[in-house]
Structures are given as C-alpha cells and as structure tokens.
mmCIF file of C-alpha atoms in Angstrom:
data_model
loop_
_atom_site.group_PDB
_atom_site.id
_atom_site.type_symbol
_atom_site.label_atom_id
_atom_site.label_comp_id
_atom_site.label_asym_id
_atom_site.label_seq_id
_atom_site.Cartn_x
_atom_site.Cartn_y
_atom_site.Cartn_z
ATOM 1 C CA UNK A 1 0.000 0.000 0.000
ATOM 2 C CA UNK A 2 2.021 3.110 -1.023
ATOM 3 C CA UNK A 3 1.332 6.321 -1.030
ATOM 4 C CA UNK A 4 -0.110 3.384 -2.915
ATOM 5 C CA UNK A 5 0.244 1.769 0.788
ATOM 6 C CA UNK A 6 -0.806 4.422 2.797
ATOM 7 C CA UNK A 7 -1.900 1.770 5.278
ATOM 8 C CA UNK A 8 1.626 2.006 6.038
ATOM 9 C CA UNK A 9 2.640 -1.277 6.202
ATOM 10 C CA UNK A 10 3.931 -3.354 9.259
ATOM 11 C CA UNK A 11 4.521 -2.119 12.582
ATOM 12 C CA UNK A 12 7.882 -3.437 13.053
ATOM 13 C CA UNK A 13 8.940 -1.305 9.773
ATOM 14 C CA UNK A 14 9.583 2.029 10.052
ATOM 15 C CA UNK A 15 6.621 4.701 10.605
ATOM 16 C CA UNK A 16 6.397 7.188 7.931
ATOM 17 C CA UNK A 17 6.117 10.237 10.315
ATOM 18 C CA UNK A 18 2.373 11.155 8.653
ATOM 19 C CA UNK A 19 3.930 11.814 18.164
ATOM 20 C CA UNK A 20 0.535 12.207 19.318
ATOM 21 C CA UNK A 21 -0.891 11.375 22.297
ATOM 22 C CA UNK A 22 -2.300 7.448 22.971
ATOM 23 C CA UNK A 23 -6.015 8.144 21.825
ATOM 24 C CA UNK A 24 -9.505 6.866 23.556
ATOM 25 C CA UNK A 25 -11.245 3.728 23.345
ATOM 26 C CA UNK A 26 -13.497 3.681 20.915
ATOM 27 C CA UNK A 27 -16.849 2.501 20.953
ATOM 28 C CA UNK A 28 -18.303 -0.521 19.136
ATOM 29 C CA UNK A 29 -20.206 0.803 15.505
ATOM 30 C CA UNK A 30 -23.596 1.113 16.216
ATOM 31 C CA UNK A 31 -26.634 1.377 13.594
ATOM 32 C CA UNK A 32 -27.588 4.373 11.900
ATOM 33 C CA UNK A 33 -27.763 7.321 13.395
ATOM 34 C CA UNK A 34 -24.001 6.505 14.558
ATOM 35 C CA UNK A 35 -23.147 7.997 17.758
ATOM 36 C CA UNK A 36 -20.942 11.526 17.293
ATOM 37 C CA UNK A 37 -17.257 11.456 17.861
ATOM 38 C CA UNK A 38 -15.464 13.784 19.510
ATOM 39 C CA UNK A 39 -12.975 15.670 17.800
ATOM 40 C CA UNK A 40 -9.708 17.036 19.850
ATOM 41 C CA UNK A 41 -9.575 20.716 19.264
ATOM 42 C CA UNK A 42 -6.876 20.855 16.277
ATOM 43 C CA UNK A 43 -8.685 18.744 14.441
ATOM 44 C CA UNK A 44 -12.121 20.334 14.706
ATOM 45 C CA UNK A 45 -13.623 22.609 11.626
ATOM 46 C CA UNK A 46 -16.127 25.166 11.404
ATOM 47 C CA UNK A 47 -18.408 24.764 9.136
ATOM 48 C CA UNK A 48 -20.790 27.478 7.681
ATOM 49 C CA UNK A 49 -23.604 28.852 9.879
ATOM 50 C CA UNK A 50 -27.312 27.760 8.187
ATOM 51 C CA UNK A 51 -30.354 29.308 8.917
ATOM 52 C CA UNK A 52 -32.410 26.072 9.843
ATOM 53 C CA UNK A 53 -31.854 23.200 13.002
ATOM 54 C CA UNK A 54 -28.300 22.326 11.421
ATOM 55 C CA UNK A 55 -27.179 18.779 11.181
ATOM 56 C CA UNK A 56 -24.326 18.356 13.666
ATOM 57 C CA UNK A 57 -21.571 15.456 14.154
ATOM 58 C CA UNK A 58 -20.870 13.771 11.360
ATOM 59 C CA UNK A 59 -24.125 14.898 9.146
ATOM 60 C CA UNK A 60 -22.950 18.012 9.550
ATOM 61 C CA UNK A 61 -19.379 16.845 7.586
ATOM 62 C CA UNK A 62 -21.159 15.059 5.347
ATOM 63 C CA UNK A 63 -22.910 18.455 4.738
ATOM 64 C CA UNK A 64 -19.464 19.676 4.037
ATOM 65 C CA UNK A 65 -18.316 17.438 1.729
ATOM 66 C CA UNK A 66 -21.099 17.685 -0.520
ATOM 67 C CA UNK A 67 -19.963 21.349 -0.997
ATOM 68 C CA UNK A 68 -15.983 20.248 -1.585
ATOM 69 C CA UNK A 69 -17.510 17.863 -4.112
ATOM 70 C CA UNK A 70 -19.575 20.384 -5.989
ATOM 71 C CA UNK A 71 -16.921 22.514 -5.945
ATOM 72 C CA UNK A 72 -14.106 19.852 -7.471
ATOM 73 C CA UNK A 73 -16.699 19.061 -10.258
ATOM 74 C CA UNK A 74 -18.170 15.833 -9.200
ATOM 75 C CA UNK A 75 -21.056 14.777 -10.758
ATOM 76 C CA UNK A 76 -24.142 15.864 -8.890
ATOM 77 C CA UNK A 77 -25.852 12.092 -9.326
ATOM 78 C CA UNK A 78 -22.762 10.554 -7.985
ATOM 79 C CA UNK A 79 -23.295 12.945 -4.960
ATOM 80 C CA UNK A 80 -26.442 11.983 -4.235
ATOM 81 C CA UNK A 81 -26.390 8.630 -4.717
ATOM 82 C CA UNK A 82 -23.432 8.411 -1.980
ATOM 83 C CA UNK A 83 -22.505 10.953 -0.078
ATOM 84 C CA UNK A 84 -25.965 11.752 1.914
ATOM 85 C CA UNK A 85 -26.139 7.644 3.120
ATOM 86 C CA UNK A 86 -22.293 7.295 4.076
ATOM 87 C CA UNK A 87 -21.999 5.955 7.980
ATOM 88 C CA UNK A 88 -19.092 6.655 10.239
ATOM 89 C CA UNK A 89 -17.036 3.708 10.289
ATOM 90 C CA UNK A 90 -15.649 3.211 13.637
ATOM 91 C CA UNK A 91 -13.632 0.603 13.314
ATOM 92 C CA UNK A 92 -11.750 2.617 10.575
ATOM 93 C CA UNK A 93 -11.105 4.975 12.898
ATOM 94 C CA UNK A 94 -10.042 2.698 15.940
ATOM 95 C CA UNK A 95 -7.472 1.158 12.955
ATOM 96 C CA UNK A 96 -5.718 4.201 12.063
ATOM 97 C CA UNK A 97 -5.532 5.715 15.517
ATOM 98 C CA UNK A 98 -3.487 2.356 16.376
ATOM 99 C CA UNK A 99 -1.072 3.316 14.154
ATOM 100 C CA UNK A 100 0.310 6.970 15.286
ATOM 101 C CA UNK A 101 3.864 6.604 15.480
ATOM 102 C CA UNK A 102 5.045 6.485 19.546
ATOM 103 C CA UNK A 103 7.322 8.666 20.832
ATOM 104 C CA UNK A 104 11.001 7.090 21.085
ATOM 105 C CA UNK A 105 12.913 6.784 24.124
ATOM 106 C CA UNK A 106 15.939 5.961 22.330
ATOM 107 C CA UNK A 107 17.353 4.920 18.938
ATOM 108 C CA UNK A 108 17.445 1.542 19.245
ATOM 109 C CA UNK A 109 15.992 -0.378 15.517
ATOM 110 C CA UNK A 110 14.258 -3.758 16.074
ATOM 111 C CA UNK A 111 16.731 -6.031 13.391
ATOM 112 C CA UNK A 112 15.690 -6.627 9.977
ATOM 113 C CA UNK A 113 16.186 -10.302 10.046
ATOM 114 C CA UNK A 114 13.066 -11.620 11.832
ATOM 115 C CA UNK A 115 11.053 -9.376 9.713
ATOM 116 C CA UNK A 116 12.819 -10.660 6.086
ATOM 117 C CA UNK A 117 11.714 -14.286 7.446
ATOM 118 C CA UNK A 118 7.972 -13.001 7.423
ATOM 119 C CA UNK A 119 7.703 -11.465 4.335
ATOM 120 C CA UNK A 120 10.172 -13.506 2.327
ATOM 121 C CA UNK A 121 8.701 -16.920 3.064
ATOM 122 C CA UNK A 122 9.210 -19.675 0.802
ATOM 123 C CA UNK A 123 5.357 -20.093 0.354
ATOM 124 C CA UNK A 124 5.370 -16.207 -1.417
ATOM 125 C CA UNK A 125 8.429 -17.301 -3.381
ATOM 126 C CA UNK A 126 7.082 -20.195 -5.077
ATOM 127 C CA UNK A 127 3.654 -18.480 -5.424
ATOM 128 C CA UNK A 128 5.464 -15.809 -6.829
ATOM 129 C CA UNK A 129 7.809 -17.767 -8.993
ATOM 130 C CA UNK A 130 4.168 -19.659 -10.686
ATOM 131 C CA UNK A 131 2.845 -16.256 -11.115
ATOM 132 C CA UNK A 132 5.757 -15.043 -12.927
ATOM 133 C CA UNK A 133 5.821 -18.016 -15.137
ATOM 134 C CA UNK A 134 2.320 -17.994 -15.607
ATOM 135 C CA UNK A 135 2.144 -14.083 -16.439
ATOM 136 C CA UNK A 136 5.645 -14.296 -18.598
ATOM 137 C CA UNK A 137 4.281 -13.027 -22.301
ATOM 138 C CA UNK A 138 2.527 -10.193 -20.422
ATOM 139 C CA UNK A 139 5.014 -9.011 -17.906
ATOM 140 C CA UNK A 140 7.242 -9.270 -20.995
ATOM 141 C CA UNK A 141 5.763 -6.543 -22.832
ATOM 142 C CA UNK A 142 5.263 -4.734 -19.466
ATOM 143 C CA UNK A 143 8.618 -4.337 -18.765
ATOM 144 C CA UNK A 144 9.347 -3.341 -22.460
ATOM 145 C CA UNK A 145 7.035 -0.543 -22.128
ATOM 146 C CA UNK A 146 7.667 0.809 -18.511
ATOM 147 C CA UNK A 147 11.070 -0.701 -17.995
ATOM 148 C CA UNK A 148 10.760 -2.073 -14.883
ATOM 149 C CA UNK A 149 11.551 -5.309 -13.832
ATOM 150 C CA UNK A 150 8.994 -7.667 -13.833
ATOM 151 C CA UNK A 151 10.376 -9.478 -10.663
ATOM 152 C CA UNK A 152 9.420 -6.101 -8.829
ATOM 153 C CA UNK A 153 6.250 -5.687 -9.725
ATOM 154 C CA UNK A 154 5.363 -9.535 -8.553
ATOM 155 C CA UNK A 155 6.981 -9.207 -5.625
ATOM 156 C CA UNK A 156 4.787 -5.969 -5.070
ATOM 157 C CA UNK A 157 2.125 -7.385 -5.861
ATOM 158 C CA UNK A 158 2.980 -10.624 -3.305
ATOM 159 C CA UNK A 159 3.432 -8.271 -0.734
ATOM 160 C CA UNK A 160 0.582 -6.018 -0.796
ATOM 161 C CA UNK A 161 -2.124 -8.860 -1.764
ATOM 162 C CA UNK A 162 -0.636 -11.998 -1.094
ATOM 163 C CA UNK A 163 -0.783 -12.337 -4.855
ATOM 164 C CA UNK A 164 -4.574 -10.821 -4.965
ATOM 165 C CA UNK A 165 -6.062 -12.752 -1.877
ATOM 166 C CA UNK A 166 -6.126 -9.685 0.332
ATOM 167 C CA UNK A 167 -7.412 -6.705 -0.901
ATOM 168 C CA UNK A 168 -9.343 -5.551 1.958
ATOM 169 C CA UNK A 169 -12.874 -5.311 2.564
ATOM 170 C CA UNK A 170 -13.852 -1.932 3.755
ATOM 171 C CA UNK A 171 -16.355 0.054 1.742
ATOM 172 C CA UNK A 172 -13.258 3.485 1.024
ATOM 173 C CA UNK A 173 -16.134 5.941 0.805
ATOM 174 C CA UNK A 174 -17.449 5.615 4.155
ATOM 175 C CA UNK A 175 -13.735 4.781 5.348
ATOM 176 C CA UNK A 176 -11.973 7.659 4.181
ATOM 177 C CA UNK A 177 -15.130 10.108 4.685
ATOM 178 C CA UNK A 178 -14.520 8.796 8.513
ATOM 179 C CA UNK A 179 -10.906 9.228 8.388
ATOM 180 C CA UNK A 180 -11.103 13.175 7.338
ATOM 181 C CA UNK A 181 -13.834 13.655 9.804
ATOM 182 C CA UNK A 182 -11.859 12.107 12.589
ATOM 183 C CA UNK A 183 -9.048 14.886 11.701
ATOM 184 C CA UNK A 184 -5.752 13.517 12.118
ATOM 185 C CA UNK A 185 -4.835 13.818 8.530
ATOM 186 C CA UNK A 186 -8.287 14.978 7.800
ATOM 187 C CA UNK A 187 -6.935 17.212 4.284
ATOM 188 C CA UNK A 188 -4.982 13.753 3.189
ATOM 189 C CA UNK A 189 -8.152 12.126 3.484
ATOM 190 C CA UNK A 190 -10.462 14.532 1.825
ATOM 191 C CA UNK A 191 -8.496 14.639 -0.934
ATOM 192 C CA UNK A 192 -8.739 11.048 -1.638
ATOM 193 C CA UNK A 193 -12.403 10.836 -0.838
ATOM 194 C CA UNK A 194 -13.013 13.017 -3.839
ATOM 195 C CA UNK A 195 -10.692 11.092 -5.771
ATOM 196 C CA UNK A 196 -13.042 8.331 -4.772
ATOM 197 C CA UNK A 197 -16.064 10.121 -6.477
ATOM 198 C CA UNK A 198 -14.438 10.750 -9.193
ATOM 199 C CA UNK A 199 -13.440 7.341 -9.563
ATOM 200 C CA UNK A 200 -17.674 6.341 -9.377
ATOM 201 C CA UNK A 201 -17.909 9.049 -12.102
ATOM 202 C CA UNK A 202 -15.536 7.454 -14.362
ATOM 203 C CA UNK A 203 -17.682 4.239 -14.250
ATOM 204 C CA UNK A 204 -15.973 2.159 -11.508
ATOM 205 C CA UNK A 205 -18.856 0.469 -9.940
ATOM 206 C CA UNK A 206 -19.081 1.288 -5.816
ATOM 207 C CA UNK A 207 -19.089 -2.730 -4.946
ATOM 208 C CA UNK A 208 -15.477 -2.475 -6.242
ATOM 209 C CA UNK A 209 -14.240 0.491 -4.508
ATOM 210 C CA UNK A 210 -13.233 -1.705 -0.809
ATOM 211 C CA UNK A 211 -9.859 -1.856 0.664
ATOM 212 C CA UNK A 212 -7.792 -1.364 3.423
ATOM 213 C CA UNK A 213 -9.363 0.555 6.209
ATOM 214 C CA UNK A 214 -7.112 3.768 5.130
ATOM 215 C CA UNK A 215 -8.169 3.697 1.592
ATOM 216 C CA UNK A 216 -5.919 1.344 -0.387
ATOM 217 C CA UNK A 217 -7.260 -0.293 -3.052
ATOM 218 C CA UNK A 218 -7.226 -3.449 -5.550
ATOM 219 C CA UNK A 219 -4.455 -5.625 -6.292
ATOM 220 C CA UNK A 220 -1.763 -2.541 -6.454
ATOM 221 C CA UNK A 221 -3.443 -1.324 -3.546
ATOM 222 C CA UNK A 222 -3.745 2.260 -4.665
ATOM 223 C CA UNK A 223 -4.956 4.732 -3.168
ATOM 224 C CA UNK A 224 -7.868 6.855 -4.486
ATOM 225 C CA UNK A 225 -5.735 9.438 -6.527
ATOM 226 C CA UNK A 226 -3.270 7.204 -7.798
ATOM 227 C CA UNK A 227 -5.993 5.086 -9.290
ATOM 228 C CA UNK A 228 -7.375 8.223 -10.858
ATOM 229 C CA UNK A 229 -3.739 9.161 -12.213
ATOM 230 C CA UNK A 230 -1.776 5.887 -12.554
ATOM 231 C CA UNK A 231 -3.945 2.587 -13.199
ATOM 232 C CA UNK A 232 -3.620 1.162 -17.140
ATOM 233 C CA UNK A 233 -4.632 -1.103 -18.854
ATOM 234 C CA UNK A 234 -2.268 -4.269 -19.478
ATOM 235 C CA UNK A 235 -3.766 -6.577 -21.494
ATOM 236 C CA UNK A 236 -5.155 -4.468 -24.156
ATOM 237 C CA UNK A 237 -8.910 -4.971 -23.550
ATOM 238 C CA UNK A 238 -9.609 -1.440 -23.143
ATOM 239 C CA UNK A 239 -10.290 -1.036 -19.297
ATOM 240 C CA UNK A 240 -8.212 -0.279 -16.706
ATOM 241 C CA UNK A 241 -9.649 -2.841 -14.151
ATOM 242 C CA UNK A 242 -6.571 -3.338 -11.219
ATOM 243 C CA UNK A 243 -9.476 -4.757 -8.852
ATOM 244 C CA UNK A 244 -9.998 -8.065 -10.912
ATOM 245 C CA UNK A 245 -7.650 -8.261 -13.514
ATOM 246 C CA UNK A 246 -4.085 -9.172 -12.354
ATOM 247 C CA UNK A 247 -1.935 -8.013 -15.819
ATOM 248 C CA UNK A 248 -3.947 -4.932 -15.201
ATOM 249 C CA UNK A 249 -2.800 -4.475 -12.104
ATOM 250 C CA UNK A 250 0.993 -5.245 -12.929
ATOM 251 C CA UNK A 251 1.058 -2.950 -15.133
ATOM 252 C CA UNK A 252 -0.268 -0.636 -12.772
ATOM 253 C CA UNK A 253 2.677 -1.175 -10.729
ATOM 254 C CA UNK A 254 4.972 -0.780 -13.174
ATOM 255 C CA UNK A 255 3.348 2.848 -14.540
ATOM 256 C CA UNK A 256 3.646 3.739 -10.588
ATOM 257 C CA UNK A 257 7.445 2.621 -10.440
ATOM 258 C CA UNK A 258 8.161 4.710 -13.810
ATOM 259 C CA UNK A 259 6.345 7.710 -12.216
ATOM 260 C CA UNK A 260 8.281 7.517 -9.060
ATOM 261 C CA UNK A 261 11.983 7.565 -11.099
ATOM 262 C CA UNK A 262 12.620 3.781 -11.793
ATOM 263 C CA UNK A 263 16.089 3.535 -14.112
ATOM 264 C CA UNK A 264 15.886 0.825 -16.537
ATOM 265 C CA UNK A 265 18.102 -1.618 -16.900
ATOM 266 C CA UNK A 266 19.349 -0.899 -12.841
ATOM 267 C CA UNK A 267 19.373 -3.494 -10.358
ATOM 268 C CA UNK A 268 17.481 -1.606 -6.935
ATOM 269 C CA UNK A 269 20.484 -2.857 -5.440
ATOM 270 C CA UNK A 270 23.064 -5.393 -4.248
ATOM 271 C CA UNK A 271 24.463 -7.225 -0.769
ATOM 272 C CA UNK A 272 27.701 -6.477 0.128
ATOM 273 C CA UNK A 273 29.886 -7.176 2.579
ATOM 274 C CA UNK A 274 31.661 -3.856 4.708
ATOM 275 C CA UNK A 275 34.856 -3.701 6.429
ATOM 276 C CA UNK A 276 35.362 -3.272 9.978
ATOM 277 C CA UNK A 277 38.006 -0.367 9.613
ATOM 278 C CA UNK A 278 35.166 1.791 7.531
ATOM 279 C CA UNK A 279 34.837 5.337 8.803
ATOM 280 C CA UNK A 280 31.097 5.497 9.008
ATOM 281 C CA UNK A 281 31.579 9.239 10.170
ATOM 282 C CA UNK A 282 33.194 10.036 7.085
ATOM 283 C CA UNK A 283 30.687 8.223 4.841
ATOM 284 C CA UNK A 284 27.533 9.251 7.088
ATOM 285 C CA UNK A 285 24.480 12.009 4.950
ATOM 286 C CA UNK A 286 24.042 15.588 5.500
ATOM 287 C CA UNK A 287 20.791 15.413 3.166
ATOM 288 C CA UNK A 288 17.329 16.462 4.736
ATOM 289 C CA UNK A 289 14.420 14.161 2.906
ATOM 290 C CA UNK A 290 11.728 16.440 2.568
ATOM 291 C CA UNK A 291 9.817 12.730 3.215
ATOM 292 C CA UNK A 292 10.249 9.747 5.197
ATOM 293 C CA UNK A 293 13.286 11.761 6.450
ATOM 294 C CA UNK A 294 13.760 8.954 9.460
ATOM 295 C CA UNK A 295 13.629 6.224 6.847
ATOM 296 C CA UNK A 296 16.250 8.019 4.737
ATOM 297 C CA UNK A 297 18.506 8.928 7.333
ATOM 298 C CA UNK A 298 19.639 5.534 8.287
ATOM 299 C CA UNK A 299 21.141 5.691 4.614
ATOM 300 C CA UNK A 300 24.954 6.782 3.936
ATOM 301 C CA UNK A 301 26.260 9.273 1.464
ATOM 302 C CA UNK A 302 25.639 8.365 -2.742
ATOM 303 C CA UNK A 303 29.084 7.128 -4.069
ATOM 304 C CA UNK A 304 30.175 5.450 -7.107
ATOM 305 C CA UNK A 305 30.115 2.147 -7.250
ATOM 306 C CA UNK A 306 34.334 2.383 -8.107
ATOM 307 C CA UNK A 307 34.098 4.676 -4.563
ATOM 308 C CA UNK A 308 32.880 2.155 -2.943
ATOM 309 C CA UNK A 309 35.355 -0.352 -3.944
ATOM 310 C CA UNK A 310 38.068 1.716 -2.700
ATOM 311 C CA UNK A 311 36.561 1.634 0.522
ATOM 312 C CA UNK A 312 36.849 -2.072 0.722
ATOM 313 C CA UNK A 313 33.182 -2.530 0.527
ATOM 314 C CA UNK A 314 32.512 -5.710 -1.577
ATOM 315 C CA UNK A 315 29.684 -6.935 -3.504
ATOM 316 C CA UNK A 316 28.752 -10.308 -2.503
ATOM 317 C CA UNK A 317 26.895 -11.576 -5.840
ATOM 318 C CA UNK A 318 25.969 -9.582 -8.675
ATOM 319 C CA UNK A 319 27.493 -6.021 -8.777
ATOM 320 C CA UNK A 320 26.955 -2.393 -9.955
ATOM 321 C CA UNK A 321 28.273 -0.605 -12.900
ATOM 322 C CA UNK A 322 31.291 1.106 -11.670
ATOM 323 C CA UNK A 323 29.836 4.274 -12.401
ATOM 324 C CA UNK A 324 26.371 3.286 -10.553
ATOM 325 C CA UNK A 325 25.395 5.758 -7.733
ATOM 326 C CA UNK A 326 24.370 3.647 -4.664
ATOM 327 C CA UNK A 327 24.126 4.427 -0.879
ATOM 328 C CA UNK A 328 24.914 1.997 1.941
ATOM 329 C CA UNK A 329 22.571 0.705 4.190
ATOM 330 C CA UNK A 330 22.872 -1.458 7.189
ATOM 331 C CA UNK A 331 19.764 -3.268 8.434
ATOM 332 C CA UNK A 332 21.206 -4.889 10.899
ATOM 333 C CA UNK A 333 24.032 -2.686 12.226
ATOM 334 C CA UNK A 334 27.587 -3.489 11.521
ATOM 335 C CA UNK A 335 29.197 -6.871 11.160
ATOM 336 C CA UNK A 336 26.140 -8.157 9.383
ATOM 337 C CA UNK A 337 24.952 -8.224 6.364
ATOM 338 C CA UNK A 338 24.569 -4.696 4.347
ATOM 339 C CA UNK A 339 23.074 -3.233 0.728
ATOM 340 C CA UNK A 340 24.222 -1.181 -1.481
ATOM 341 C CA UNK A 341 21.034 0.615 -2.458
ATOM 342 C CA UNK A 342 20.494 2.493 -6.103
ATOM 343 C CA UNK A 343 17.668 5.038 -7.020
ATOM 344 C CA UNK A 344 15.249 2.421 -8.340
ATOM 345 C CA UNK A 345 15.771 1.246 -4.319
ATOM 346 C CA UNK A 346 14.132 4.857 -4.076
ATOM 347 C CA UNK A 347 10.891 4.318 -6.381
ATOM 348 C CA UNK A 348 10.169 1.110 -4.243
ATOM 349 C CA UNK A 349 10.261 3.470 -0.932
ATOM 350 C CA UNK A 350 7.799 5.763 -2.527
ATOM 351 C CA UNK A 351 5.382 3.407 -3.212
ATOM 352 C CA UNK A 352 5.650 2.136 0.983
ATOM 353 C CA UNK A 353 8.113 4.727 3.159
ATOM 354 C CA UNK A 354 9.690 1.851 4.689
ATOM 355 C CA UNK A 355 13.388 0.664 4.735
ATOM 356 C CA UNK A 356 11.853 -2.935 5.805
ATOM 357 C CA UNK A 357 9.215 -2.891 3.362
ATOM 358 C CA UNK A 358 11.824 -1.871 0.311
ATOM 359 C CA UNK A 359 14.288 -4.191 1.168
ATOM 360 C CA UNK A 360 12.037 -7.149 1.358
ATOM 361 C CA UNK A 361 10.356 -6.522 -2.001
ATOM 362 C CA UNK A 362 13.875 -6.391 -3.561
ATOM 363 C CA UNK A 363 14.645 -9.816 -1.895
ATOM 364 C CA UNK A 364 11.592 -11.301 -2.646
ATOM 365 C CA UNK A 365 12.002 -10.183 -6.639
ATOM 366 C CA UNK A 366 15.699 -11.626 -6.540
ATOM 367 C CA UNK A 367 14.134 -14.797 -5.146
ATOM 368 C CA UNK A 368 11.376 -15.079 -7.618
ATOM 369 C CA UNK A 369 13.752 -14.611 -10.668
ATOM 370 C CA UNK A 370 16.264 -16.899 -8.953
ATOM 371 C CA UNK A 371 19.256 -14.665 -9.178
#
C-alpha cells in the first residue's frame, strides 16, 4: 500500500512520520444514526452557519463534503447517490488511531532479520515464482514498455495482496469520509475521498471500490488518486480494471514505479559485505528528505560504485556498474549483512516509506527470478 500503501505497512517497519498522544477507546459501531465522535480541538472545523436546526456530528461533515464535491466538479448524481447515506465507520477509525507513530525513548531499531523471514517466506516465493511463469508473455511486454523489472512488480504485488487474496474489505467511501472527519490527517483524506467520487464518475462500480481501512485499493493497492492518475490497462482490452484483472494491475505497478523515477536496466540494489576499519563518520548524509526523512537517514552518502570499492566494501553476488550511484545501508548494524542501495531502491520506498518494506520486495524479486 504506497502512497499506494498508505496503510503504512507493518509495525515493526519504520513509521512514515504522517507523536501524538495514545487516543480513547473507541466505541463498538452502532446502527444508523451513529453515535458523534469527539474531535480534539486541532482537528475540529467550522463549518458554515445555516439558517435552519443544522445537522451536527458527522451529518454536519457530510454536509461539508457535498460542498468540496460540488466545488471539485463531481457529478451531482454521484453525490447523491453516496454521499448523503455514508456511515461513520468506527472501526476505521479505531485502525488508524493504532497506528500513530510512539514517541522514542531511544534509537534503538528492532533487526531486519526476523522481519525478512515473514515477508520472504518460501510459500510467497514459489507463489510468486508460478505467477511469474504464468504471467511471462505479459510481464514481458510490461517491462518493455515501462522498464521495470517484472520481478518487482510480482513481488509488489505478493506483498501487498498476497498475490490478490487480500485486498481488503472496507467500503473506502465511508472509510476515508470517517478518516477526514476524525481529523488527524483529515486534508490527506479529503483529498482522496473526492478522488473516490471521481473514480464512481468514471464508471468504476461502488461494490469495487473496498480496501484497506485507510483507503488502499485493488491488487496494487492504490490509493484513491493514484488510481485516478496511474492505473492502465495491461492486457489491451480497453479497461483499466486493477481490482480483478491481475496483468492490469501489474502494469499498474509498473506505470507507478516509472512515475516515481525507476532507471531501466538498474538493479534496486546489491548485498555487500563492509569492512570493519570503515569510517562510518566520514561516509555518514548531510541530506534532509523532505519525506520519510527517518527512513532516509539511516542511509549513507551516494558514491560510485568504483568509490565504494576503494573503501573495501565488496559486492557479494551480482554487482553495480562502476559508475552506478548507490548508498549503503545497514539493516542490521555493523558486522552483518549490508546493501548497497540504487535510485530504483528509491521508487520502491515511494510506493511504501519503509526501509523494511523496500528491502524485502527487492529480496523477494531476486528470489522469484532466482538470481
């Protein structure tokens, strides 16, 4: 789920810093009309004074988002058909409150190991490995339009879905309407609830618009505005359809990776083994990421592959062009094993913020192509 996974992946990856206080208990759902929630005060909105016994709560946002529609040219029948008989989803709410990042009390990074041995299980491997086969002709023709290797994409598409067999099952309208009224990222939100509209008005049916509980959706698991901007067609039938169609949603991927910066013909990077006499002071970045900038931070400097060489740092395996710009990482802190890391390493972070997340898609794409 990236910005495509805005549901921000697992908890013992890093947290994308989108540290707030531990929040309520929430109540069970309850049937229409739902109970209001209380808002904290930075989160709360004033909305415009009527002249009649105003709707408050949650009919009163609803109220409010009719007029944000309007205003971003939704279709009026698309309005009224959804907006007016959308519920406040609780358990939505309860979801995405449980996962505000928590304040550190030191800098201590759980090891990347025991997470690699979740997400890179032989079971997604050999899955992965019959899709690949099984997709070949297709990703074929992907990959000579977008450039991106096919392994990726798979692997992507094995971590996200399990290969398509979770997508998530929460109706995004009334999710992400309950999201932006909740507040905490309320303008995030909005935004892709109208990119949800505007989805119904380009003729994707409302039983196919479920996901993850923070919006993601279909086999890419998109959110809202990348499906608007970034779903294709892969198999030449005419229809974008990433919800049901698997090609379709590969190529998806791949149009995503391209968008984010993905360098043909570039490996997203390589193991390698790192002295003990290194100067990690000397090879440390001075960069500010304007995004993810805790993710990015644990990175090193960008040197030349040949630079790297001279500081005794050896590929183990397949290798960079000398002139390939990589940056080190170390998952696991010195002494184990390390990456060297290129931009395409980059394009997989912005689909999912996560150094854990990254790295495991790039391990489970080596494993799938057997390199």
């Amino acid at each position: 789920m990236g910005l495509a996974a805005v549901a921000f992946g697992p908890a013992s990856a890093q947290v994308d810093p989108r540290a707030m206080r531990p929040a309520p208990q929430l109540a069970q759902a309850q049937p229409a009309p739902a109970r209001p929630v209380v808002l904290t005060p930075a989160s709360q909105t004033v909305y415009p004074t009527q002249t009649y016994a105003a709707p408050t709560g949650f009919a009163a946002y609803k109220q409010y988002l009719i007029g944000k529609a309007r205003r971003e040219g939704v279709r009026e029948a698309t309005i009224q058909a959804t907006v007016p008989y959308l519920q406040l989803n609780y358990r939505a709410i309860e979801l995405d409150r449980a996962q505000q990042p928590r304040p550190r009390t030191s800098n201590f990074m759980a090891p990347f190991a025991p997470y690699r041995q979740r997400h890179v299980t032989p079971v997604l491997i050999s899955r992965g490995q019959s899709r690949y086969s099984q997709h070949w002709p297709h990703l074929y023709q992907i990959q000579n339009r977008y450039g991106v290797d096919p392994a990726v994409l798979m692997a992507i598409y094995g971590h996200e879905t399990s290969y398509g067999s979770i997508t998530g099952s929460f109706d995004l309208l009334e999710a992400l309407a309950s999201l932006a009224y909740e507040g905490r990222r309320r303008q995030m939100f909005e935004t892709e609830f109208l990119a949800a509209l505007k989805l119904l008005d380009n003729g994707v049916s409302r039983a196919r618009l479920r996901g993850s509980y923070a919006g993601a959706t279909g086999y890419p698991q998109f959110m809202p505005t990348a499906a608007l901007r970034l779903r294709v067609d892969g198999d030449g039938d005419g229809y974008a359809n990433i919800w049901s169609n698997e090609v379709d949603g590969l190529a998806s991927i791949a149009n995503y990776l391209r968008d984010a910066g993905w360098k043909p013909g570039v490996p997203w990077g390589i193991a390698a083994h790192v002295p003990q006499t290194i100067n990690r002071y000397a090879i440390r970045s001075t960069l500010n990421a304007p995004r993810c900038a805790t993710v990015h931070k644990r990175h090193s400097r960008w040197l030349s592959m040949r630079e790297w060489r001279a500081l005794g740092v050896v590929p183990l395996g397949r290798t960079l062009a000398e002139n390939e710009m990589a940056t080190l990482l170390e998952p696991d802190g010195p002494g184990a094993r390390a990456y060297l890391l290129t931009a395409n390493y980059r394009a997989i972070l912005d689909y999912n913020c996560s150094n854990y997340y990254a790295l495991s898609v790039g391990l489970l794409a080596d494993a799938i192509a057997r390199r």
